[in-house]
Backbone as JSON, one array per atom type, in Angstrom:
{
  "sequence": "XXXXXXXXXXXXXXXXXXXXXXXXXXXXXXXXXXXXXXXXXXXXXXXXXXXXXXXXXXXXXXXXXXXXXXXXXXXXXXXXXXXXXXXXXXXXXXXXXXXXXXXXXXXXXXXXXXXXXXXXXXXXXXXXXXXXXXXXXXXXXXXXXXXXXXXXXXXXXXXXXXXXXXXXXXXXXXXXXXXXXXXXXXXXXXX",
  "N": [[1.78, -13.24, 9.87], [-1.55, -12.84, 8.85], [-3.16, -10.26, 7.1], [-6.04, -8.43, 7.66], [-7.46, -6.44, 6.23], [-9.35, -5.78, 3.84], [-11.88, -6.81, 4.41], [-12.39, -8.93, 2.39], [-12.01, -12.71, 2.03], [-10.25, -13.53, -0.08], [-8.64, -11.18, -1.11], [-7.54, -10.13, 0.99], [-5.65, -12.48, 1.46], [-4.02, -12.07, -0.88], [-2.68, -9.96, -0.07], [-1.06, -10.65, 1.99], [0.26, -12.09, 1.38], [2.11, -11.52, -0.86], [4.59, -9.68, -1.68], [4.57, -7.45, -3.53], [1.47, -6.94, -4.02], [0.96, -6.17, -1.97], [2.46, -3.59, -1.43], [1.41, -1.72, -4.14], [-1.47, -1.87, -3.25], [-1.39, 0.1, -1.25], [-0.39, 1.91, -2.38], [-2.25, 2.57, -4.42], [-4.19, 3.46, -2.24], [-5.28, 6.14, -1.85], [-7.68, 8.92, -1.82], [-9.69, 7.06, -2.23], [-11.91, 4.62, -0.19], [-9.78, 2.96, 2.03], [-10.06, 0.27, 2.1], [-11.52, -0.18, -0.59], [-8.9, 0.18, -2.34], [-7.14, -1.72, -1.15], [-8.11, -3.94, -1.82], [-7.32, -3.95, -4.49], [-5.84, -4.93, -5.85], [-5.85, -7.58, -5.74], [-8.23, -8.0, -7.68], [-6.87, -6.92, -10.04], [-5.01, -9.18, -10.33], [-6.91, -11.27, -10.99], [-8.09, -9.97, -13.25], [-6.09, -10.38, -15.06], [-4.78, -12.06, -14.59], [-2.42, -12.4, -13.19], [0.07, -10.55, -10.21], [2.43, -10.23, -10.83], [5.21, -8.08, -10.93], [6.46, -7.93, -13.25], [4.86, -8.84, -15.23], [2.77, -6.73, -15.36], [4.23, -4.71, -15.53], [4.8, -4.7, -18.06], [2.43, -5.0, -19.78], [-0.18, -3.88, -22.35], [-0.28, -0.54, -21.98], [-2.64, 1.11, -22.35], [-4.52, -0.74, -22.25], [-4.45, -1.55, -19.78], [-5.78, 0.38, -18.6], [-8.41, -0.07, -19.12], [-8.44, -2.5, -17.58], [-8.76, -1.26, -15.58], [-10.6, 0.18, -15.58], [-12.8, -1.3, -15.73], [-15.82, -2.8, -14.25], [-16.52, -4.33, -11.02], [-14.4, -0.89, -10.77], [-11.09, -0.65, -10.34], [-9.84, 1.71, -9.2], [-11.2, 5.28, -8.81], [-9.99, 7.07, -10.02], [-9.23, 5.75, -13.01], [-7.06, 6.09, -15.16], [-4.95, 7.64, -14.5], [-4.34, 6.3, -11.93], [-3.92, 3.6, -12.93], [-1.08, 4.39, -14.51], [0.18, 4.79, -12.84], [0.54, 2.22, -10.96], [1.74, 0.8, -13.01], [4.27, 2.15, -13.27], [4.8, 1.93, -10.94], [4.99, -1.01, -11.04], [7.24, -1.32, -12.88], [9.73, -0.24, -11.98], [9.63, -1.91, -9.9], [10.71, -3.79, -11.0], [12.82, -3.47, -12.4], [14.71, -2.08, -10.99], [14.69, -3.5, -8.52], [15.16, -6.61, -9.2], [11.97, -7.48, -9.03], [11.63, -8.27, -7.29], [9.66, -7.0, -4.82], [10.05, -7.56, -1.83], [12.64, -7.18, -1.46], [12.99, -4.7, -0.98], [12.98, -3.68, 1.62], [14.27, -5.93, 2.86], [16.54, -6.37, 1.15], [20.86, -6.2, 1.73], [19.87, -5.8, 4.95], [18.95, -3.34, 5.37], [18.3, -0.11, 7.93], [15.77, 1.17, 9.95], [15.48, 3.98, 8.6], [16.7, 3.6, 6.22], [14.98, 2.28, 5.05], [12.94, 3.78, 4.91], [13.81, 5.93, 3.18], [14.08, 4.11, 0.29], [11.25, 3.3, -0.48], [10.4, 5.86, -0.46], [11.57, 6.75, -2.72], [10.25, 4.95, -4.62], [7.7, 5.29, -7.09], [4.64, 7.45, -6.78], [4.99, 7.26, -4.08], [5.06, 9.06, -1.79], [6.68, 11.11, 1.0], [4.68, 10.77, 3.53], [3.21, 8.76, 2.79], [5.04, 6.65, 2.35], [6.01, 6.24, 5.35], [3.97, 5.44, 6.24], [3.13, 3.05, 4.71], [5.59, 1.9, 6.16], [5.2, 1.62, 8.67], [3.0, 0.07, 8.14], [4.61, -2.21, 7.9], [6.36, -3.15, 9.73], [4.21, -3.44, 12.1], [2.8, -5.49, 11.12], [3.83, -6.69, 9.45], [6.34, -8.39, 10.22], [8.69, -6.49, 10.16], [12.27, -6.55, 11.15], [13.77, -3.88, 11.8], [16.15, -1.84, 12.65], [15.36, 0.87, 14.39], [12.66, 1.46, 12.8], [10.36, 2.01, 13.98], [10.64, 5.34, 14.98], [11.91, 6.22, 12.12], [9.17, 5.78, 11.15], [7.69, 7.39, 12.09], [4.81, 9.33, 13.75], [3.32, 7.0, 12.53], [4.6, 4.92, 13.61], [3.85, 4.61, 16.22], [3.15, 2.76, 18.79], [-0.69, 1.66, 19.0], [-1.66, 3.61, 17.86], [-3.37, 3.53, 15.92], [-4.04, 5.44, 13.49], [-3.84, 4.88, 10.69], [-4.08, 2.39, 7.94], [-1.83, 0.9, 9.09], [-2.7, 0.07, 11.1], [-4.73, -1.44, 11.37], [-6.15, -4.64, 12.31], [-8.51, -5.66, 12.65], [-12.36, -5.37, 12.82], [-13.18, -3.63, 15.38], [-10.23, -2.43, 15.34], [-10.66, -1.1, 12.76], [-12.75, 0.77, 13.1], [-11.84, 2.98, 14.97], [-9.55, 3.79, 13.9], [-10.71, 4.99, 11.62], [-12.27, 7.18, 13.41], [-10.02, 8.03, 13.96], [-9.2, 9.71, 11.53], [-11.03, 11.31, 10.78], [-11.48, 12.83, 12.8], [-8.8, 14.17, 12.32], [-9.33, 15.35, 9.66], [-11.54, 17.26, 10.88], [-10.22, 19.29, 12.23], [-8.17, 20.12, 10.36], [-10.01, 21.41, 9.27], [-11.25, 22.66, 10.69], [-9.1, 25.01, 11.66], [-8.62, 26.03, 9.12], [-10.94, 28.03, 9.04]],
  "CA": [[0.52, -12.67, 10.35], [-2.58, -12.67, 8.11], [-3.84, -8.95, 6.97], [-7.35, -8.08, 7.73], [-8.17, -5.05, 5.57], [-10.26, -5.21, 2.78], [-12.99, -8.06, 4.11], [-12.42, -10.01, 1.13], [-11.02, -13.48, 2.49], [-9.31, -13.67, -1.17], [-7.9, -9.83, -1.31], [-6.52, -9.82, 2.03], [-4.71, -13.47, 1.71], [-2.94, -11.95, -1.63], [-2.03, -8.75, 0.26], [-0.46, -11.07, 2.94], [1.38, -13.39, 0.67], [2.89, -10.95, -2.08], [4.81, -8.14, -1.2], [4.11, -6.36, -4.6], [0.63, -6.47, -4.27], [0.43, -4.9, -0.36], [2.8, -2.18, -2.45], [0.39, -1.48, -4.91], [-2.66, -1.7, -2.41], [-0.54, 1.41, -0.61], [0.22, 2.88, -3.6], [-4.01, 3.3, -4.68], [-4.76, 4.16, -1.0], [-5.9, 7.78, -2.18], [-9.14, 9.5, -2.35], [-10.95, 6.11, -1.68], [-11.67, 4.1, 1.21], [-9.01, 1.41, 2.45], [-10.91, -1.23, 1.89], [-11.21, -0.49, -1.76], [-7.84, 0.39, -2.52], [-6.43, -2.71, -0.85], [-8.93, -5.02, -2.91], [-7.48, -3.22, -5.88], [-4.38, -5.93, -6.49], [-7.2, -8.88, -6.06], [-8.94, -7.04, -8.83], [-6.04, -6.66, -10.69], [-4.37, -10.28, -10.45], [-8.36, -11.71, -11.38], [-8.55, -9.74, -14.76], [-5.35, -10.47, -15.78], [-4.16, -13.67, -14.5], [-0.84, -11.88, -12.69], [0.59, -9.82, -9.88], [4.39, -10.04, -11.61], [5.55, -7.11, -11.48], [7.07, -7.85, -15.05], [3.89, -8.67, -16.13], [2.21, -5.62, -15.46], [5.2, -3.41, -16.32], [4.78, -5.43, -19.84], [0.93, -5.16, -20.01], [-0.51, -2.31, -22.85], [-0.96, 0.48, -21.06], [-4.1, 1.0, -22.86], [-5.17, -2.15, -22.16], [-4.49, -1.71, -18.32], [-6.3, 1.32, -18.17], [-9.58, -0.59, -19.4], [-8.93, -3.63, -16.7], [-8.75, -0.44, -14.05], [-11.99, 0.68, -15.66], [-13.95, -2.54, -15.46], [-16.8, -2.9, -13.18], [-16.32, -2.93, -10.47], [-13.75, -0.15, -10.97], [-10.35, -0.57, -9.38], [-9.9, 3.3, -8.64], [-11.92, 6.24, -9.3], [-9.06, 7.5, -11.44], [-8.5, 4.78, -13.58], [-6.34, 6.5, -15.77], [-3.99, 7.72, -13.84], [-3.88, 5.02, -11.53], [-3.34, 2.44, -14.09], [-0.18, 4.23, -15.09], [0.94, 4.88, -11.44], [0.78, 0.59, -10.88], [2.65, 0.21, -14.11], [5.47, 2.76, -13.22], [5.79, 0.98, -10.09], [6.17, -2.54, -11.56], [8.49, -0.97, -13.69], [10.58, 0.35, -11.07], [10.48, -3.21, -8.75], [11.41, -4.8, -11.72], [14.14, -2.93, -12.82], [15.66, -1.52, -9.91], [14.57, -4.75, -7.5], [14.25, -7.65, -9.81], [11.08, -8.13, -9.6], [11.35, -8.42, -5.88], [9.09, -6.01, -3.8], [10.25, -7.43, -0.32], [14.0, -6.78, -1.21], [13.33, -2.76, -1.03], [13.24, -3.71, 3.09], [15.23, -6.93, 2.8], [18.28, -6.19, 0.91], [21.37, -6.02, 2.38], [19.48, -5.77, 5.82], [18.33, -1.88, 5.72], [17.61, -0.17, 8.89], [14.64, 1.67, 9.47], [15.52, 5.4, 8.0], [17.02, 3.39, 4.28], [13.92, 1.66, 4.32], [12.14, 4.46, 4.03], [14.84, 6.29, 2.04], [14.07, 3.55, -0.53], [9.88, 3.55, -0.65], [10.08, 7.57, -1.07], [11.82, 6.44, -4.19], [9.37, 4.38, -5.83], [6.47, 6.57, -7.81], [3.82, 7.58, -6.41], [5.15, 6.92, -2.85], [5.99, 10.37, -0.6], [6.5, 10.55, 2.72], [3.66, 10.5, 4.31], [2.83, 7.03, 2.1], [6.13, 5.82, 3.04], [5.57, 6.38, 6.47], [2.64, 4.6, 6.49], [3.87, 1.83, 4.81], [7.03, 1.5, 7.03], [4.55, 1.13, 9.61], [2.19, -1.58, 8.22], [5.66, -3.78, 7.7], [7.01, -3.06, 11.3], [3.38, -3.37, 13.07], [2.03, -6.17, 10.77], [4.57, -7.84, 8.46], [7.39, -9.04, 10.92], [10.07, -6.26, 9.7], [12.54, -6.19, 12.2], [14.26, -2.89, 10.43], [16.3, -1.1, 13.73], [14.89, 2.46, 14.04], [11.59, 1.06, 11.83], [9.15, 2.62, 14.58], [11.27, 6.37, 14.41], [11.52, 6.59, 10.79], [7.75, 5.82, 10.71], [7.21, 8.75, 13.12], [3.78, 8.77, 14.68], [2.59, 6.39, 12.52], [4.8, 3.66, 14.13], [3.53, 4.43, 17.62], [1.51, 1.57, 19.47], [-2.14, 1.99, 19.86], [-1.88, 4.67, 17.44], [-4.79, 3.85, 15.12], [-3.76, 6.57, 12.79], [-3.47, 4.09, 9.65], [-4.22, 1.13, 7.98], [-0.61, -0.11, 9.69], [-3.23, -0.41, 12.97], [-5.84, -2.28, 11.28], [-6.2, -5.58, 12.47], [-9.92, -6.19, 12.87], [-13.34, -4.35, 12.64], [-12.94, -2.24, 15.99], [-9.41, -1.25, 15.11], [-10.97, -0.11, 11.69], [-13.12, 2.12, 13.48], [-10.79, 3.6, 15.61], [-8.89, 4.63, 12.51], [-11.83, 5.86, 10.49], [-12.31, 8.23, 13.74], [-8.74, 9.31, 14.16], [-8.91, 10.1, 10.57], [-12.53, 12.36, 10.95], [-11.0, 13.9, 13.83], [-7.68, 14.85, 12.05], [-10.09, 16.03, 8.78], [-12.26, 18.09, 11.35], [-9.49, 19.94, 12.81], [-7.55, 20.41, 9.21], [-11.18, 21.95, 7.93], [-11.26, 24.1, 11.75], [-8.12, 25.03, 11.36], [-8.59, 26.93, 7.82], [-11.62, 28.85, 9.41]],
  "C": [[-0.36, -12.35, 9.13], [-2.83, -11.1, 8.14], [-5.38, -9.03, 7.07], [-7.5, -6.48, 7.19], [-9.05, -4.78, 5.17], [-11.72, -5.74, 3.06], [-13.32, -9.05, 3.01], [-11.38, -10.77, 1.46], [-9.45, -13.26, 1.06], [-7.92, -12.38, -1.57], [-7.03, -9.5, -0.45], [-5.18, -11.29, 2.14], [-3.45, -13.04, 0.41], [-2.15, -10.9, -0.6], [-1.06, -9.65, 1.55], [0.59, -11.88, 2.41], [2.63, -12.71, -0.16], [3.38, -9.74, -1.73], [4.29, -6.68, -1.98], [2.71, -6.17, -4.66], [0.32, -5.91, -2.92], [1.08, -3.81, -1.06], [1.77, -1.37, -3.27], [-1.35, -1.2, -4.54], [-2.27, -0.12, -2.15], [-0.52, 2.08, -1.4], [-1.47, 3.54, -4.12], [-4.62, 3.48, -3.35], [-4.78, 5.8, -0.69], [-7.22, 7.98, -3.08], [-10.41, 8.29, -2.7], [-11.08, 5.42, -0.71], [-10.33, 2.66, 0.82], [-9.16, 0.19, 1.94], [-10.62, -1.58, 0.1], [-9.76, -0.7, -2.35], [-6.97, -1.06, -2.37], [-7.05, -4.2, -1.2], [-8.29, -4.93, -3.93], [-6.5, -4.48, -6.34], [-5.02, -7.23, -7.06], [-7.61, -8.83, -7.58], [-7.85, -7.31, -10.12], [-5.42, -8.19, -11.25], [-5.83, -11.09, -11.31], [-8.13, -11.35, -12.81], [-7.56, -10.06, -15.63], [-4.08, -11.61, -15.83], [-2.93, -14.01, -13.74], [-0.91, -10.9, -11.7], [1.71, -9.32, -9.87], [4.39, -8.9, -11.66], [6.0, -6.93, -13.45], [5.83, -8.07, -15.89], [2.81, -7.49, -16.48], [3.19, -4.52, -16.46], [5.03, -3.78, -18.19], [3.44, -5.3, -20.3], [0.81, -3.51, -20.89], [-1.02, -1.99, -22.15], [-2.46, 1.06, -21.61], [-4.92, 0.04, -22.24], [-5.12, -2.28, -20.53], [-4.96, -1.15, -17.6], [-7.78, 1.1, -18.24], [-9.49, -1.27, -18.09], [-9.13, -2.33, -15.82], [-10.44, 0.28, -14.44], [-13.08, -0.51, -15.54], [-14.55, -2.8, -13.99], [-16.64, -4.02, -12.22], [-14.67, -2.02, -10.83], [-12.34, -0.56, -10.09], [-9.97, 0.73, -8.57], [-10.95, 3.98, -9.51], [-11.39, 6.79, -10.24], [-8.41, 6.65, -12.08], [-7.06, 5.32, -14.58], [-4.7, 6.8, -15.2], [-3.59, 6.5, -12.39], [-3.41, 3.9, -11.78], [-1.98, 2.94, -14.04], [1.03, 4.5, -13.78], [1.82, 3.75, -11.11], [1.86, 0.2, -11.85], [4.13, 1.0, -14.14], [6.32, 1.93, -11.77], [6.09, -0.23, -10.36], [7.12, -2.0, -12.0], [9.69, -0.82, -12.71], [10.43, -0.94, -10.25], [11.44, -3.69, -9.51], [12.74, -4.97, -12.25], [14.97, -2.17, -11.72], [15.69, -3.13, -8.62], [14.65, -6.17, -7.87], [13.52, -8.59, -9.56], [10.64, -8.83, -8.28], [11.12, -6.9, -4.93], [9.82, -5.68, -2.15], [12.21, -6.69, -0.42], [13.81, -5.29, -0.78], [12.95, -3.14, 0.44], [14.1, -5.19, 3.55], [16.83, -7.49, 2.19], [19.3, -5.69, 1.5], [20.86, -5.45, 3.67], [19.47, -4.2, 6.08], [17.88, -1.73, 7.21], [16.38, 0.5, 8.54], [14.58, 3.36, 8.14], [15.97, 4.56, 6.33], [15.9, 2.43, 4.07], [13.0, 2.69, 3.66], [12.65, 5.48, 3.05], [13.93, 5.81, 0.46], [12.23, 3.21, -0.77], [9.52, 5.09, -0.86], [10.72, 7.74, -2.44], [11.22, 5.82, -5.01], [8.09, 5.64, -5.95], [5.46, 6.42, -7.04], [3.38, 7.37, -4.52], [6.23, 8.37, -2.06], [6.23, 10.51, 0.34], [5.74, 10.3, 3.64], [3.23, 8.76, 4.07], [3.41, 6.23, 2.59], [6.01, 5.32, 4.55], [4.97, 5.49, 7.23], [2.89, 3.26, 6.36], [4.96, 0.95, 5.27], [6.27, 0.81, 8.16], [3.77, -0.43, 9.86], [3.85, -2.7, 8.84], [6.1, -3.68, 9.26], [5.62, -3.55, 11.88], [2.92, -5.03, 12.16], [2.67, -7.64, 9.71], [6.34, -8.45, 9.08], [8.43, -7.9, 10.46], [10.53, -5.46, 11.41], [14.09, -5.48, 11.94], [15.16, -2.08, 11.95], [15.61, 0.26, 13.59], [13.72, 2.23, 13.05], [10.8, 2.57, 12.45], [9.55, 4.47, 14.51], [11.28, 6.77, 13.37], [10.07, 6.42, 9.83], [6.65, 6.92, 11.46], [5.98, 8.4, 13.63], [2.99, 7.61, 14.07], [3.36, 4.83, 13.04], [4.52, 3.66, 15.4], [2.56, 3.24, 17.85], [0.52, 2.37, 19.43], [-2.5, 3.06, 19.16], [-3.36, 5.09, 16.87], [-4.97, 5.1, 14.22], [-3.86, 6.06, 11.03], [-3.99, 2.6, 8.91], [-3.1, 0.06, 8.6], [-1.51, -0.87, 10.91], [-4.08, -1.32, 12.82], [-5.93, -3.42, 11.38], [-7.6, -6.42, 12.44], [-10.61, -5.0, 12.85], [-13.38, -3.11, 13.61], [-11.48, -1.58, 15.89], [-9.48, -0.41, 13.78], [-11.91, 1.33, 11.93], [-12.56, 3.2, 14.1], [-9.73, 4.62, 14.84], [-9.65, 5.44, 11.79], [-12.25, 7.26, 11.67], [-10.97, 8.81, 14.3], [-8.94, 10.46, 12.41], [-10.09, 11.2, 10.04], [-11.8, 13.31, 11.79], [-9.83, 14.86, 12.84], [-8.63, 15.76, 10.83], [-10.56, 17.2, 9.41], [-11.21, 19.26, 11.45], [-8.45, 20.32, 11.67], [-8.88, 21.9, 8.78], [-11.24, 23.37, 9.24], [-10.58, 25.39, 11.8], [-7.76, 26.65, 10.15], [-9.48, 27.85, 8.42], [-11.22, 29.78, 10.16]]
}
């Protein structure tokens, strides 16, 4: 199944092909929109010729913190985002070698050691995990037992809680107002 996220034919056919760069999309899906975030690998593979994990994990970190600053920007916090991307190659490469899909394809994980094993890579907590348990169950064929359970509400049908739901332009809206609603009622909430 093709991803429709970012509107960039080119950004969404890597994020569909490469496991490490839908990882890494997931992984900068904070404090900017979707869209960008899940361009960000595009971005990334473009300036530097690679989505290898080994090649990143090998790339000066100096030097990776510039491509994340180049116009357009891949995150708002290049800095720390740069070294986020490069802790997680590090960690496919050396704990997975160098294979993304194995961390839900090795020795046939159900759903709860899938996400076990994504709350273990950096920059991935549960809520992230979660999320990303979901895309792969709703969008990337994983057929993980207990997937939709250990992805709690965000593996429900129809949820629209996530980019796991996003398939096209009205299920992006649908998401952008679960995700107003849940804001509103966070911000009510405190009052």
């Amino acid at each position: 199944m093709e991803l429709h996220i970012t509107g960039d034919s080119a950004a969404d056919q890597l994020l569909s092909n490469d496991a490490f760069a839908l990882l890494v999309g997931m992984l900068l899906d904070q404090q900017v929109t979707m869209e960008s975030a899940f361009a960000g690998p595009e971005k990334i593979r473009t300036r530097i010729g690679s989505m290898a994990p080994a090649a990143i994990a090998e790339y000066d970190p100096a030097g990776f913190v510039e491509v994340f600053k180049e116009r357009p920007a891949i995150h708002r916090f290049p800095g720390s985002m740069a070294g986020r991307v490069q802790a997680l190659a590090e960690t496919i490469q050396r704990d997975w070698d160098g294979d993304a899909a194995a961390i839900w394809t090795r020795d046939k994980p159900d759903g709860q050691e899938v996400l076990r094993r994504l709350k273990g890579l950096p920059g991935f907590g549960e809520q992230k995990a979660k999320i990303f348990l979901a895309l792969l169950g709703k969008q990337r064929g994983l057929q993980a037992a207990g997937w939709r359970e250990a992805a709690g509400t965000y593996g429900q049908e129809n949820a629209f809680l996530s980019v796991a739901d996003i398939v096209d332009q009205e299920s992006l809206r649908k998401v952008r107002a679960s995700k107003q609603a849940a804001k509103a009622a966070a911000k009510a909430a405190k009052t």
